[in-house]
């Protein structure tokens, strides 16, 4: 009879221990579950060489952009020598919304730019006013170099 009681106590102990281990594993699995992947923010920093066409003609362009978190700043220069400054931000959908103001000698101009970077390729559309005339168009550019030193995370 004593052996049966000992066996019963041992079995009860093993069952309880197994239950505790199983609960600990289940709780641990929930506490250490794999997080959902975070979508990487597109990187716009670097020097981009491209071309664009508009209702006023076509030409080449070079963008030089810096990115800190979602904030973008930079400059541009067209093939005709027109230069300006850029500023804006990367939106949740991955598009960059930029404002541009021409700063070179020549006609005054302001533009809004919507850009998408996919690796080393940039596609953009823009519209604005140059010498009081509406200008709008689209273009593509390829990253010539990355300015890793100019990028920082938030």
Tab-separated table of N, CA and C in Angstrom:
chain	number	residue	atom	x	y	z
A	1	UNK	N	0.816	-1.187	0.000
A	1	UNK	CA	0.000	0.000	0.000
A	1	UNK	C	0.866	1.259	0.000
A	2	UNK	N	1.942	1.203	0.807
A	2	UNK	CA	2.839	2.347	0.832
A	2	UNK	C	3.464	2.590	-0.537
A	3	UNK	N	3.815	1.551	-1.213
A	3	UNK	CA	4.404	1.692	-2.549
A	3	UNK	C	3.420	2.343	-3.517
A	4	UNK	N	2.161	1.977	-3.360
A	4	UNK	CA	1.139	2.570	-4.221
A	4	UNK	C	0.988	4.059	-3.922
A	5	UNK	N	1.048	4.422	-2.681
A	5	UNK	CA	0.937	5.835	-2.304
A	5	UNK	C	2.140	6.597	-2.832
A	6	UNK	N	3.327	6.024	-2.663
A	6	UNK	CA	4.542	6.674	-3.186
A	6	UNK	C	4.448	6.841	-4.705
A	7	UNK	N	4.021	5.806	-5.362
A	7	UNK	CA	3.882	5.863	-6.812
A	7	UNK	C	2.863	6.937	-7.197
A	8	UNK	N	1.757	7.004	-6.472
A	8	UNK	CA	0.740	8.007	-6.743
A	8	UNK	C	1.304	9.412	-6.521
A	9	UNK	N	2.044	9.628	-5.446
A	9	UNK	CA	2.642	10.937	-5.143
A	9	UNK	C	3.659	11.310	-6.228
A	10	UNK	N	4.483	10.346	-6.633
A	10	UNK	CA	5.475	10.607	-7.674
A	10	UNK	C	4.787	10.956	-8.992
A	11	UNK	N	3.753	10.192	-9.349
A	11	UNK	CA	3.024	10.482	-10.580
A	11	UNK	C	2.353	11.858	-10.524
A	12	UNK	N	1.772	12.187	-9.392
A	12	UNK	CA	1.144	13.487	-9.214
A	12	UNK	C	2.187	14.597	-9.348
A	13	UNK	N	3.350	14.395	-8.770
A	13	UNK	CA	4.440	15.360	-8.849
A	13	UNK	C	4.888	15.536	-10.307
A	14	UNK	N	5.058	14.446	-11.041
A	14	UNK	CA	5.491	14.499	-12.443
A	14	UNK	C	4.446	15.204	-13.302
A	15	UNK	N	3.160	14.881	-13.069
A	15	UNK	CA	2.101	15.527	-13.845
A	15	UNK	C	2.082	17.028	-13.567
A	16	UNK	N	2.201	17.429	-12.313
A	16	UNK	CA	2.217	18.848	-11.963
A	16	UNK	C	3.437	19.549	-12.570
A	17	UNK	N	4.577	18.911	-12.498
A	17	UNK	CA	5.800	19.480	-13.043
A	17	UNK	C	5.680	19.639	-14.563
A	18	UNK	N	5.119	18.641	-15.208
A	18	UNK	CA	4.915	18.709	-16.656
A	18	UNK	C	3.966	19.846	-17.017
A	19	UNK	N	2.904	19.996	-16.248
A	19	UNK	CA	1.941	21.070	-16.497
A	19	UNK	C	2.600	22.430	-16.330
A	20	UNK	N	3.413	22.584	-15.301
A	20	UNK	CA	4.105	23.850	-15.055
A	20	UNK	C	5.067	24.150	-16.201
A	21	UNK	N	5.815	23.157	-16.667
A	21	UNK	CA	6.746	23.348	-17.778
A	21	UNK	C	6.006	23.732	-19.055
A	22	UNK	N	4.891	23.073	-19.303
A	22	UNK	CA	4.106	23.367	-20.492
A	22	UNK	C	3.558	24.793	-20.442
A	23	UNK	N	3.067	25.208	-19.285
A	23	UNK	CA	2.577	26.577	-19.133
A	23	UNK	C	3.703	27.593	-19.319
A	24	UNK	N	4.870	27.294	-18.785
A	24	UNK	CA	6.008	28.200	-18.922
A	24	UNK	C	6.425	28.324	-20.382
A	25	UNK	N	6.416	27.219	-21.112
A	25	UNK	CA	6.780	27.264	-22.523
A	25	UNK	C	5.763	28.063	-23.320
A	26	UNK	N	4.493	27.868	-23.043
A	26	UNK	CA	3.437	28.596	-23.743
A	26	UNK	C	3.529	30.078	-23.443
A	27	UNK	N	3.719	30.432	-22.193
A	27	UNK	CA	3.844	31.839	-21.818
A	27	UNK	C	5.096	32.429	-22.430
A	28	UNK	N	6.179	31.674	-22.438
A	28	UNK	CA	7.427	32.151	-23.029
A	28	UNK	C	7.289	32.372	-24.516
A	29	UNK	N	6.534	31.524	-25.184
A	29	UNK	CA	6.347	31.674	-26.621
A	29	UNK	C	5.600	32.964	-26.925
A	30	UNK	N	4.625	33.303	-26.091
A	30	UNK	CA	3.891	34.544	-26.306
A	30	UNK	C	4.761	35.747	-25.999
A	31	UNK	N	5.553	35.669	-24.947
A	31	UNK	CA	6.389	36.792	-24.547
A	31	UNK	C	7.518	37.020	-25.538
A	32	UNK	N	7.964	35.982	-26.214
A	32	UNK	CA	9.087	36.104	-27.132
A	32	UNK	C	8.685	35.811	-28.565
A	33	UNK	N	7.462	36.142	-28.930
A	33	UNK	CA	7.019	35.871	-30.286
A	33	UNK	C	7.764	36.783	-31.256
A	34	UNK	N	7.831	36.378	-32.490
A	34	UNK	CA	8.540	37.127	-33.516
A	34	UNK	C	7.738	38.367	-33.873
A	35	UNK	N	8.362	39.550	-33.819
A	35	UNK	CA	7.623	40.768	-34.153
A	35	UNK	C	7.319	40.820	-35.645
A	36	UNK	N	6.291	41.577	-35.983
A	36	UNK	CA	5.939	41.765	-37.384
A	36	UNK	C	7.061	42.537	-38.058
A	37	UNK	N	7.372	42.191	-39.309
A	37	UNK	CA	8.438	42.919	-39.997
A	37	UNK	C	8.048	44.377	-40.208
A	38	UNK	N	9.006	45.259	-40.059
A	38	UNK	CA	8.793	46.678	-40.263
A	38	UNK	C	9.220	47.007	-41.686
A	39	UNK	N	8.361	47.696	-42.397
A	39	UNK	CA	8.681	48.067	-43.770
A	39	UNK	C	9.798	49.101	-43.746
A	40	UNK	N	10.850	48.834	-44.506
A	40	UNK	CA	11.998	49.734	-44.549
A	40	UNK	C	11.607	51.047	-45.225
A	41	UNK	N	12.109	52.131	-44.662
A	41	UNK	CA	11.855	53.448	-45.215
A	41	UNK	C	12.739	53.636	-46.452
A	42	UNK	N	12.181	54.098	-47.565
A	42	UNK	CA	13.005	54.339	-48.750
A	42	UNK	C	14.098	55.358	-48.453
A	43	UNK	N	15.236	55.149	-49.051
A	43	UNK	CA	16.361	56.056	-48.859
A	43	UNK	C	16.506	56.957	-50.083
A	44	UNK	N	16.415	58.253	-49.866
A	44	UNK	CA	16.513	59.235	-50.930
A	44	UNK	C	17.858	59.942	-50.947
A	45	UNK	N	18.670	59.751	-49.902
A	45	UNK	CA	19.949	60.453	-49.819
A	45	UNK	C	20.879	60.017	-50.941
A	46	UNK	N	21.605	60.978	-51.473
A	46	UNK	CA	22.589	60.679	-52.503
A	46	UNK	C	22.537	61.671	-53.642
A	47	UNK	N	23.314	61.375	-54.653
A	47	UNK	CA	23.348	62.184	-55.867
A	47	UNK	C	22.633	61.388	-56.951
A	48	UNK	N	21.634	61.998	-57.551
A	48	UNK	CA	20.793	61.342	-58.550
A	48	UNK	C	20.940	62.073	-59.889
A	49	UNK	N	21.288	61.355	-60.933
A	49	UNK	CA	21.376	61.910	-62.288
A	49	UNK	C	20.166	61.444	-63.077
A	50	UNK	N	19.500	62.390	-63.740
A	50	UNK	CA	18.318	61.988	-64.483
A	50	UNK	C	17.925	62.950	-65.570
A	51	UNK	N	16.725	62.756	-66.046
A	51	UNK	CA	16.154	63.598	-67.087
A	51	UNK	C	14.663	63.734	-66.811
A	52	UNK	N	14.102	64.834	-67.322
A	52	UNK	CA	12.669	65.026	-67.161
A	52	UNK	C	12.114	65.713	-68.393
A	53	UNK	N	10.843	65.503	-68.592
A	53	UNK	CA	10.129	66.157	-69.670
A	53	UNK	C	8.965	66.919	-69.085
A	54	UNK	N	8.647	68.040	-69.700
A	54	UNK	CA	7.525	68.844	-69.223
A	54	UNK	C	6.807	69.444	-70.419
A	55	UNK	N	5.760	70.192	-70.127
A	55	UNK	CA	5.037	70.892	-71.174
A	55	UNK	C	5.884	72.012	-71.780
A	56	UNK	N	7.045	72.332	-71.177
A	56	UNK	CA	7.935	73.373	-71.689
A	56	UNK	C	9.204	72.804	-72.318
A	57	UNK	N	9.354	71.481	-72.344
A	57	UNK	CA	10.538	70.885	-72.951
A	57	UNK	C	11.149	69.814	-72.068
A	58	UNK	N	12.304	69.292	-72.507
A	58	UNK	CA	12.997	68.229	-71.776
A	58	UNK	C	14.431	68.660	-71.487
A	59	UNK	N	14.988	68.125	-70.390
A	59	UNK	CA	16.375	68.390	-70.061
A	59	UNK	C	16.857	67.445	-68.972
A	60	UNK	N	18.137	67.528	-68.669
A	60	UNK	CA	18.723	66.688	-67.621
A	60	UNK	C	18.657	67.419	-66.289
A	61	UNK	N	18.812	66.634	-65.216
A	61	UNK	CA	18.780	67.205	-63.868
A	61	UNK	C	19.658	66.369	-62.947
A	62	UNK	N	20.251	67.024	-61.956
A	62	UNK	CA	20.998	66.340	-60.900
A	62	UNK	C	20.387	66.786	-59.572
A	63	UNK	N	19.957	65.809	-58.773
A	63	UNK	CA	19.479	66.070	-57.416
A	63	UNK	C	20.581	65.662	-56.446
A	64	UNK	N	20.827	66.460	-55.431
A	64	UNK	CA	21.732	66.104	-54.337
A	64	UNK	C	20.917	66.204	-53.055
A	65	UNK	N	20.615	65.048	-52.456
A	65	UNK	CA	19.705	65.036	-51.309
A	65	UNK	C	20.352	64.427	-50.068
A	66	UNK	N	19.976	64.978	-48.926
A	66	UNK	CA	20.335	64.437	-47.629
A	66	UNK	C	19.040	63.992	-46.958
A	67	UNK	N	19.157	62.938	-46.141
A	67	UNK	CA	17.974	62.417	-45.448
A	67	UNK	C	18.340	62.158	-43.996
A	68	UNK	N	17.563	62.726	-43.096
A	68	UNK	CA	17.677	62.455	-41.666
A	68	UNK	C	16.298	61.987	-41.214
A	69	UNK	N	16.189	60.686	-40.968
A	69	UNK	CA	14.879	60.115	-40.634
A	69	UNK	C	13.952	60.272	-41.816
A	70	UNK	N	12.873	61.018	-41.633
A	70	UNK	CA	11.930	61.257	-42.731
A	70	UNK	C	12.118	62.632	-43.368
A	71	UNK	N	13.058	63.422	-42.861
A	71	UNK	CA	13.282	64.776	-43.366
A	71	UNK	C	14.273	64.770	-44.520
A	72	UNK	N	13.916	65.463	-45.588
A	72	UNK	CA	14.765	65.561	-46.769
A	72	UNK	C	15.135	67.021	-47.028
A	73	UNK	N	16.385	67.250	-47.392
A	73	UNK	CA	16.851	68.561	-47.844
A	73	UNK	C	17.812	68.324	-48.993
A	74	UNK	N	18.064	69.362	-49.776
A	74	UNK	CA	19.027	69.194	-50.850
A	74	UNK	C	18.992	70.320	-51.854
A	75	UNK	N	19.624	70.047	-52.990
A	75	UNK	CA	19.701	71.007	-54.073
A	75	UNK	C	19.464	70.282	-55.395
A	76	UNK	N	19.252	71.069	-56.441
A	76	UNK	CA	19.150	70.496	-57.777
A	76	UNK	C	19.817	71.442	-58.759
A	77	UNK	N	20.209	70.890	-59.898
A	77	UNK	CA	20.732	71.687	-60.997
A	77	UNK	C	20.296	71.039	-62.305
A	78	UNK	N	19.734	71.853	-63.196
A	78	UNK	CA	19.284	71.336	-64.487
A	78	UNK	C	20.413	71.420	-65.510
A	79	UNK	N	20.203	70.767	-66.635
A	79	UNK	CA	21.173	70.813	-67.723
A	79	UNK	C	21.362	72.205	-68.291
A	80	UNK	N	20.393	73.073	-68.101
A	80	UNK	CA	20.488	74.460	-68.558
A	80	UNK	C	21.143	75.359	-67.517
A	81	UNK	N	21.585	74.763	-66.400
A	81	UNK	CA	22.281	75.532	-65.377
A	81	UNK	C	21.390	76.172	-64.326
A	82	UNK	N	20.100	75.896	-64.348
A	82	UNK	CA	19.205	76.435	-63.323
A	82	UNK	C	19.377	75.634	-62.043
A	83	UNK	N	19.475	76.335	-60.918
A	83	UNK	CA	19.731	75.692	-59.626
A	83	UNK	C	18.680	76.093	-58.614
A	84	UNK	N	18.482	75.193	-57.630
A	84	UNK	CA	17.527	75.510	-56.582
A	84	UNK	C	17.713	74.639	-55.363
A	85	UNK	N	16.881	74.882	-54.372
A	85	UNK	CA	16.921	74.126	-53.119
A	85	UNK	C	15.670	73.265	-53.009
A	86	UNK	N	15.808	72.155	-52.277
A	86	UNK	CA	14.724	71.195	-52.049
A	86	UNK	C	14.535	71.005	-50.557
A	87	UNK	N	13.315	70.778	-50.135
A	87	UNK	CA	13.040	70.390	-48.756
A	87	UNK	C	11.711	69.652	-48.719
A	88	UNK	N	11.585	68.738	-47.784
A	88	UNK	CA	10.344	67.983	-47.677
A	88	UNK	C	10.504	66.799	-46.758
A	89	UNK	N	9.667	65.767	-46.980
A	89	UNK	CA	9.705	64.608	-46.093
A	89	UNK	C	9.235	63.350	-46.814
A	90	UNK	N	9.615	62.212	-46.223
A	90	UNK	CA	9.169	60.912	-46.702
A	90	UNK	C	7.856	60.605	-45.995
A	91	UNK	N	6.835	60.301	-46.769
A	91	UNK	CA	5.509	60.018	-46.228
A	91	UNK	C	5.398	58.546	-45.818
A	92	UNK	N	4.321	58.202	-45.102
A	92	UNK	CA	4.108	56.818	-44.654
A	92	UNK	C	4.014	55.838	-45.820
A	93	UNK	N	3.531	56.310	-46.975
A	93	UNK	CA	3.410	55.420	-48.135
A	93	UNK	C	4.729	55.250	-48.885
A	94	UNK	N	5.804	55.910	-48.409
A	94	UNK	CA	7.120	55.779	-49.036
A	94	UNK	C	7.430	56.838	-50.075
A	95	UNK	N	6.438	57.639	-50.433
A	95	UNK	CA	6.676	58.719	-51.390
A	95	UNK	C	7.358	59.883	-50.673
A	96	UNK	N	8.169	60.608	-51.392
A	96	UNK	CA	8.735	61.849	-50.865
A	96	UNK	C	7.916	63.005	-51.411
A	97	UNK	N	7.502	63.888	-50.532
A	97	UNK	CA	6.811	65.116	-50.925
A	97	UNK	C	7.804	66.253	-50.726
A	98	UNK	N	8.181	66.903	-51.816
A	98	UNK	CA	9.209	67.944	-51.766
A	98	UNK	C	8.684	69.263	-52.299
A	99	UNK	N	9.263	70.338	-51.793
A	99	UNK	CA	9.066	71.666	-52.357
A	99	UNK	C	10.404	72.079	-52.934
A	100	UNK	N	10.392	72.816	-54.032
A	100	UNK	CA	11.617	73.274	-54.672
A	100	UNK	C	11.477	74.742	-55.011
A	101	UNK	N	12.567	75.473	-54.811
A	101	UNK	CA	12.588	76.889	-55.157
A	101	UNK	C	13.864	77.171	-55.931
A	102	UNK	N	13.681	77.729	-57.111
A	102	UNK	CA	14.823	78.052	-57.947
A	102	UNK	C	15.573	79.234	-57.357
A	103	UNK	N	16.911	79.119	-57.250
A	103	UNK	CA	17.731	80.152	-56.620
A	103	UNK	C	18.754	80.755	-57.573
A	104	UNK	N	18.847	80.250	-58.784
A	104	UNK	CA	19.853	80.751	-59.715
A	104	UNK	C	19.378	82.040	-60.377
A	105	UNK	N	20.329	82.695	-61.031
A	105	UNK	CA	19.981	83.887	-61.795
A	105	UNK	C	19.077	83.428	-62.936
A	106	UNK	N	18.048	84.125	-63.162
A	106	UNK	CA	17.103	83.733	-64.207
A	106	UNK	C	15.701	83.816	-63.673
A	107	UNK	N	14.799	83.128	-64.322
A	107	UNK	CA	13.397	83.219	-63.918
A	107	UNK	C	13.164	82.618	-62.531
A	108	UNK	N	12.251	83.233	-61.782
A	108	UNK	CA	11.887	82.655	-60.491
A	108	UNK	C	10.942	81.486	-60.735
A	109	UNK	N	11.053	80.471	-59.888
A	109	UNK	CA	10.204	79.294	-60.056
A	109	UNK	C	10.063	78.572	-58.735
A	110	UNK	N	8.875	78.024	-58.492
A	110	UNK	CA	8.617	77.164	-57.333
A	110	UNK	C	7.857	75.941	-57.820
A	111	UNK	N	8.169	74.798	-57.209
A	111	UNK	CA	7.574	73.543	-57.641
A	111	UNK	C	7.247	72.660	-56.444
A	112	UNK	N	6.320	71.745	-56.643
A	112	UNK	CA	6.107	70.635	-55.716
A	112	UNK	C	6.482	69.368	-56.477
A	113	UNK	N	7.124	68.446	-55.771
A	113	UNK	CA	7.625	67.221	-56.393
A	113	UNK	C	7.139	66.033	-55.578
A	114	UNK	N	6.651	65.018	-56.269
A	114	UNK	CA	6.304	63.738	-55.653
A	114	UNK	C	7.277	62.714	-56.223
A	115	UNK	N	8.079	62.084	-55.352
A	115	UNK	CA	9.110	61.153	-55.821
A	115	UNK	C	8.990	59.817	-55.118
A	116	UNK	N	9.388	58.764	-55.832
A	116	UNK	CA	9.424	57.408	-55.290
A	116	UNK	C	10.803	56.843	-55.583
A	117	UNK	N	11.486	56.363	-54.533
A	117	UNK	CA	12.795	55.729	-54.699
A	117	UNK	C	12.634	54.232	-54.529
A	118	UNK	N	13.144	53.500	-55.502
A	118	UNK	CA	13.154	52.033	-55.438
A	118	UNK	C	14.589	51.611	-55.697
A	119	UNK	N	15.316	51.371	-54.610
A	119	UNK	CA	16.734	51.058	-54.748
A	119	UNK	C	17.466	52.261	-55.304
A	120	UNK	N	18.149	52.063	-56.431
A	120	UNK	CA	18.917	53.141	-57.049
A	120	UNK	C	18.156	53.839	-58.170
A	121	UNK	N	16.833	53.693	-58.193
A	121	UNK	CA	16.014	54.322	-59.228
A	121	UNK	C	14.994	55.261	-58.580
A	122	UNK	N	14.861	56.424	-59.164
A	122	UNK	CA	13.954	57.454	-58.659
A	122	UNK	C	13.006	57.847	-59.788
A	123	UNK	N	11.728	57.885	-59.496
A	123	UNK	CA	10.730	58.385	-60.439
A	123	UNK	C	10.038	59.560	-59.771
A	124	UNK	N	9.776	60.611	-60.539
A	124	UNK	CA	9.163	61.786	-59.937
A	124	UNK	C	8.226	62.479	-60.913
A	125	UNK	N	7.257	63.156	-60.334
A	125	UNK	CA	6.384	64.063	-61.072
A	125	UNK	C	6.482	65.408	-60.368
A	126	UNK	N	6.236	66.467	-61.106
A	126	UNK	CA	6.313	67.789	-60.488
A	126	UNK	C	5.353	68.731	-61.187
A	127	UNK	N	5.069	69.810	-60.489
A	127	UNK	CA	4.314	70.901	-61.090
A	127	UNK	C	4.597	72.171	-60.315
A	128	UNK	N	4.469	73.273	-61.000
A	128	UNK	CA	4.714	74.561	-60.369
A	128	UNK	C	4.617	75.690	-61.374
A	129	UNK	N	5.217	76.811	-61.011
A	129	UNK	CA	5.175	77.997	-61.869
A	129	UNK	C	6.597	78.480	-62.124
A	130	UNK	N	6.865	78.742	-63.404
A	130	UNK	CA	8.141	79.308	-63.826
A	130	UNK	C	7.820	80.533	-64.670
A	131	UNK	N	8.268	81.695	-64.220
A	131	UNK	CA	7.950	82.974	-64.878
A	131	UNK	C	6.448	83.158	-65.043
A	132	UNK	N	5.708	82.683	-64.059
A	132	UNK	CA	4.255	82.835	-64.078
A	132	UNK	C	3.520	81.809	-64.920
A	133	UNK	N	4.257	80.954	-65.638
A	133	UNK	CA	3.621	79.928	-66.480
A	133	UNK	C	3.563	78.608	-65.720
A	134	UNK	N	2.476	77.885	-65.913
A	134	UNK	CA	2.340	76.559	-65.314
A	134	UNK	C	3.317	75.613	-65.993
A	135	UNK	N	4.058	74.878	-65.189
A	135	UNK	CA	4.965	73.859	-65.709
A	135	UNK	C	4.703	72.576	-64.946
A	136	UNK	N	4.576	71.492	-65.665
A	136	UNK	CA	4.410	70.200	-65.023
A	136	UNK	C	5.040	69.141	-65.900
A	137	UNK	N	5.490	68.069	-65.238
A	137	UNK	CA	6.132	67.015	-65.996
A	137	UNK	C	6.503	65.844	-65.116
A	138	UNK	N	7.324	64.969	-65.672
A	138	UNK	CA	7.769	63.788	-64.940
A	138	UNK	C	9.158	63.416	-65.411
A	139	UNK	N	9.841	62.629	-64.555
A	139	UNK	CA	11.180	62.218	-64.918
A	139	UNK	C	11.636	61.004	-64.147
A	140	UNK	N	12.847	60.583	-64.491
A	140	UNK	CA	13.482	59.444	-63.840
A	140	UNK	C	14.933	59.787	-63.592
A	141	UNK	N	15.492	59.190	-62.546
A	141	UNK	CA	16.903	59.404	-62.222
A	141	UNK	C	17.477	58.126	-61.636
A	142	UNK	N	18.796	58.030	-61.701
A	142	UNK	CA	19.528	56.899	-61.142
A	142	UNK	C	20.518	57.441	-60.123
A	143	UNK	N	20.630	56.740	-59.010
A	143	UNK	CA	21.551	57.180	-57.962
A	143	UNK	C	22.986	56.993	-58.454
A	144	UNK	N	23.753	58.095	-58.469
A	144	UNK	CA	25.156	58.048	-58.889
A	144	UNK	C	26.055	57.699	-57.707
A	145	UNK	N	25.692	58.179	-56.529
A	145	UNK	CA	26.449	57.841	-55.317
A	145	UNK	C	25.556	58.044	-54.112
A	146	UNK	N	25.925	57.353	-53.039
A	146	UNK	CA	25.173	57.480	-51.791
A	146	UNK	C	25.951	58.358	-50.842
A	147	UNK	N	25.243	59.153	-50.117
A	147	UNK	CA	25.854	59.993	-49.101
A	147	UNK	C	25.500	59.415	-47.744
A	148	UNK	N	26.114	58.300	-47.417
A	148	UNK	CA	25.786	57.618	-46.165
A	148	UNK	C	26.081	58.493	-44.954
A	149	UNK	N	27.094	59.317	-45.026
A	149	UNK	CA	27.418	60.178	-43.891
A	149	UNK	C	26.330	61.186	-43.603
A	150	UNK	N	25.496	61.501	-44.598
A	150	UNK	CA	24.449	62.483	-44.421
A	150	UNK	C	23.144	61.892	-43.945
A	151	UNK	N	23.100	60.578	-43.749
A	151	UNK	CA	21.852	59.931	-43.302
A	151	UNK	C	21.938	59.616	-41.821
A	152	UNK	N	20.841	59.826	-41.152
A	152	UNK	CA	20.730	59.411	-39.755
A	152	UNK	C	19.314	58.947	-39.507
A	153	UNK	N	19.175	58.047	-38.570
A	153	UNK	CA	17.835	57.602	-38.184
A	153	UNK	C	17.277	58.559	-37.169
A	154	UNK	N	15.958	58.523	-37.035
A	154	UNK	CA	15.297	59.365	-36.025
A	154	UNK	C	15.545	58.814	-34.652
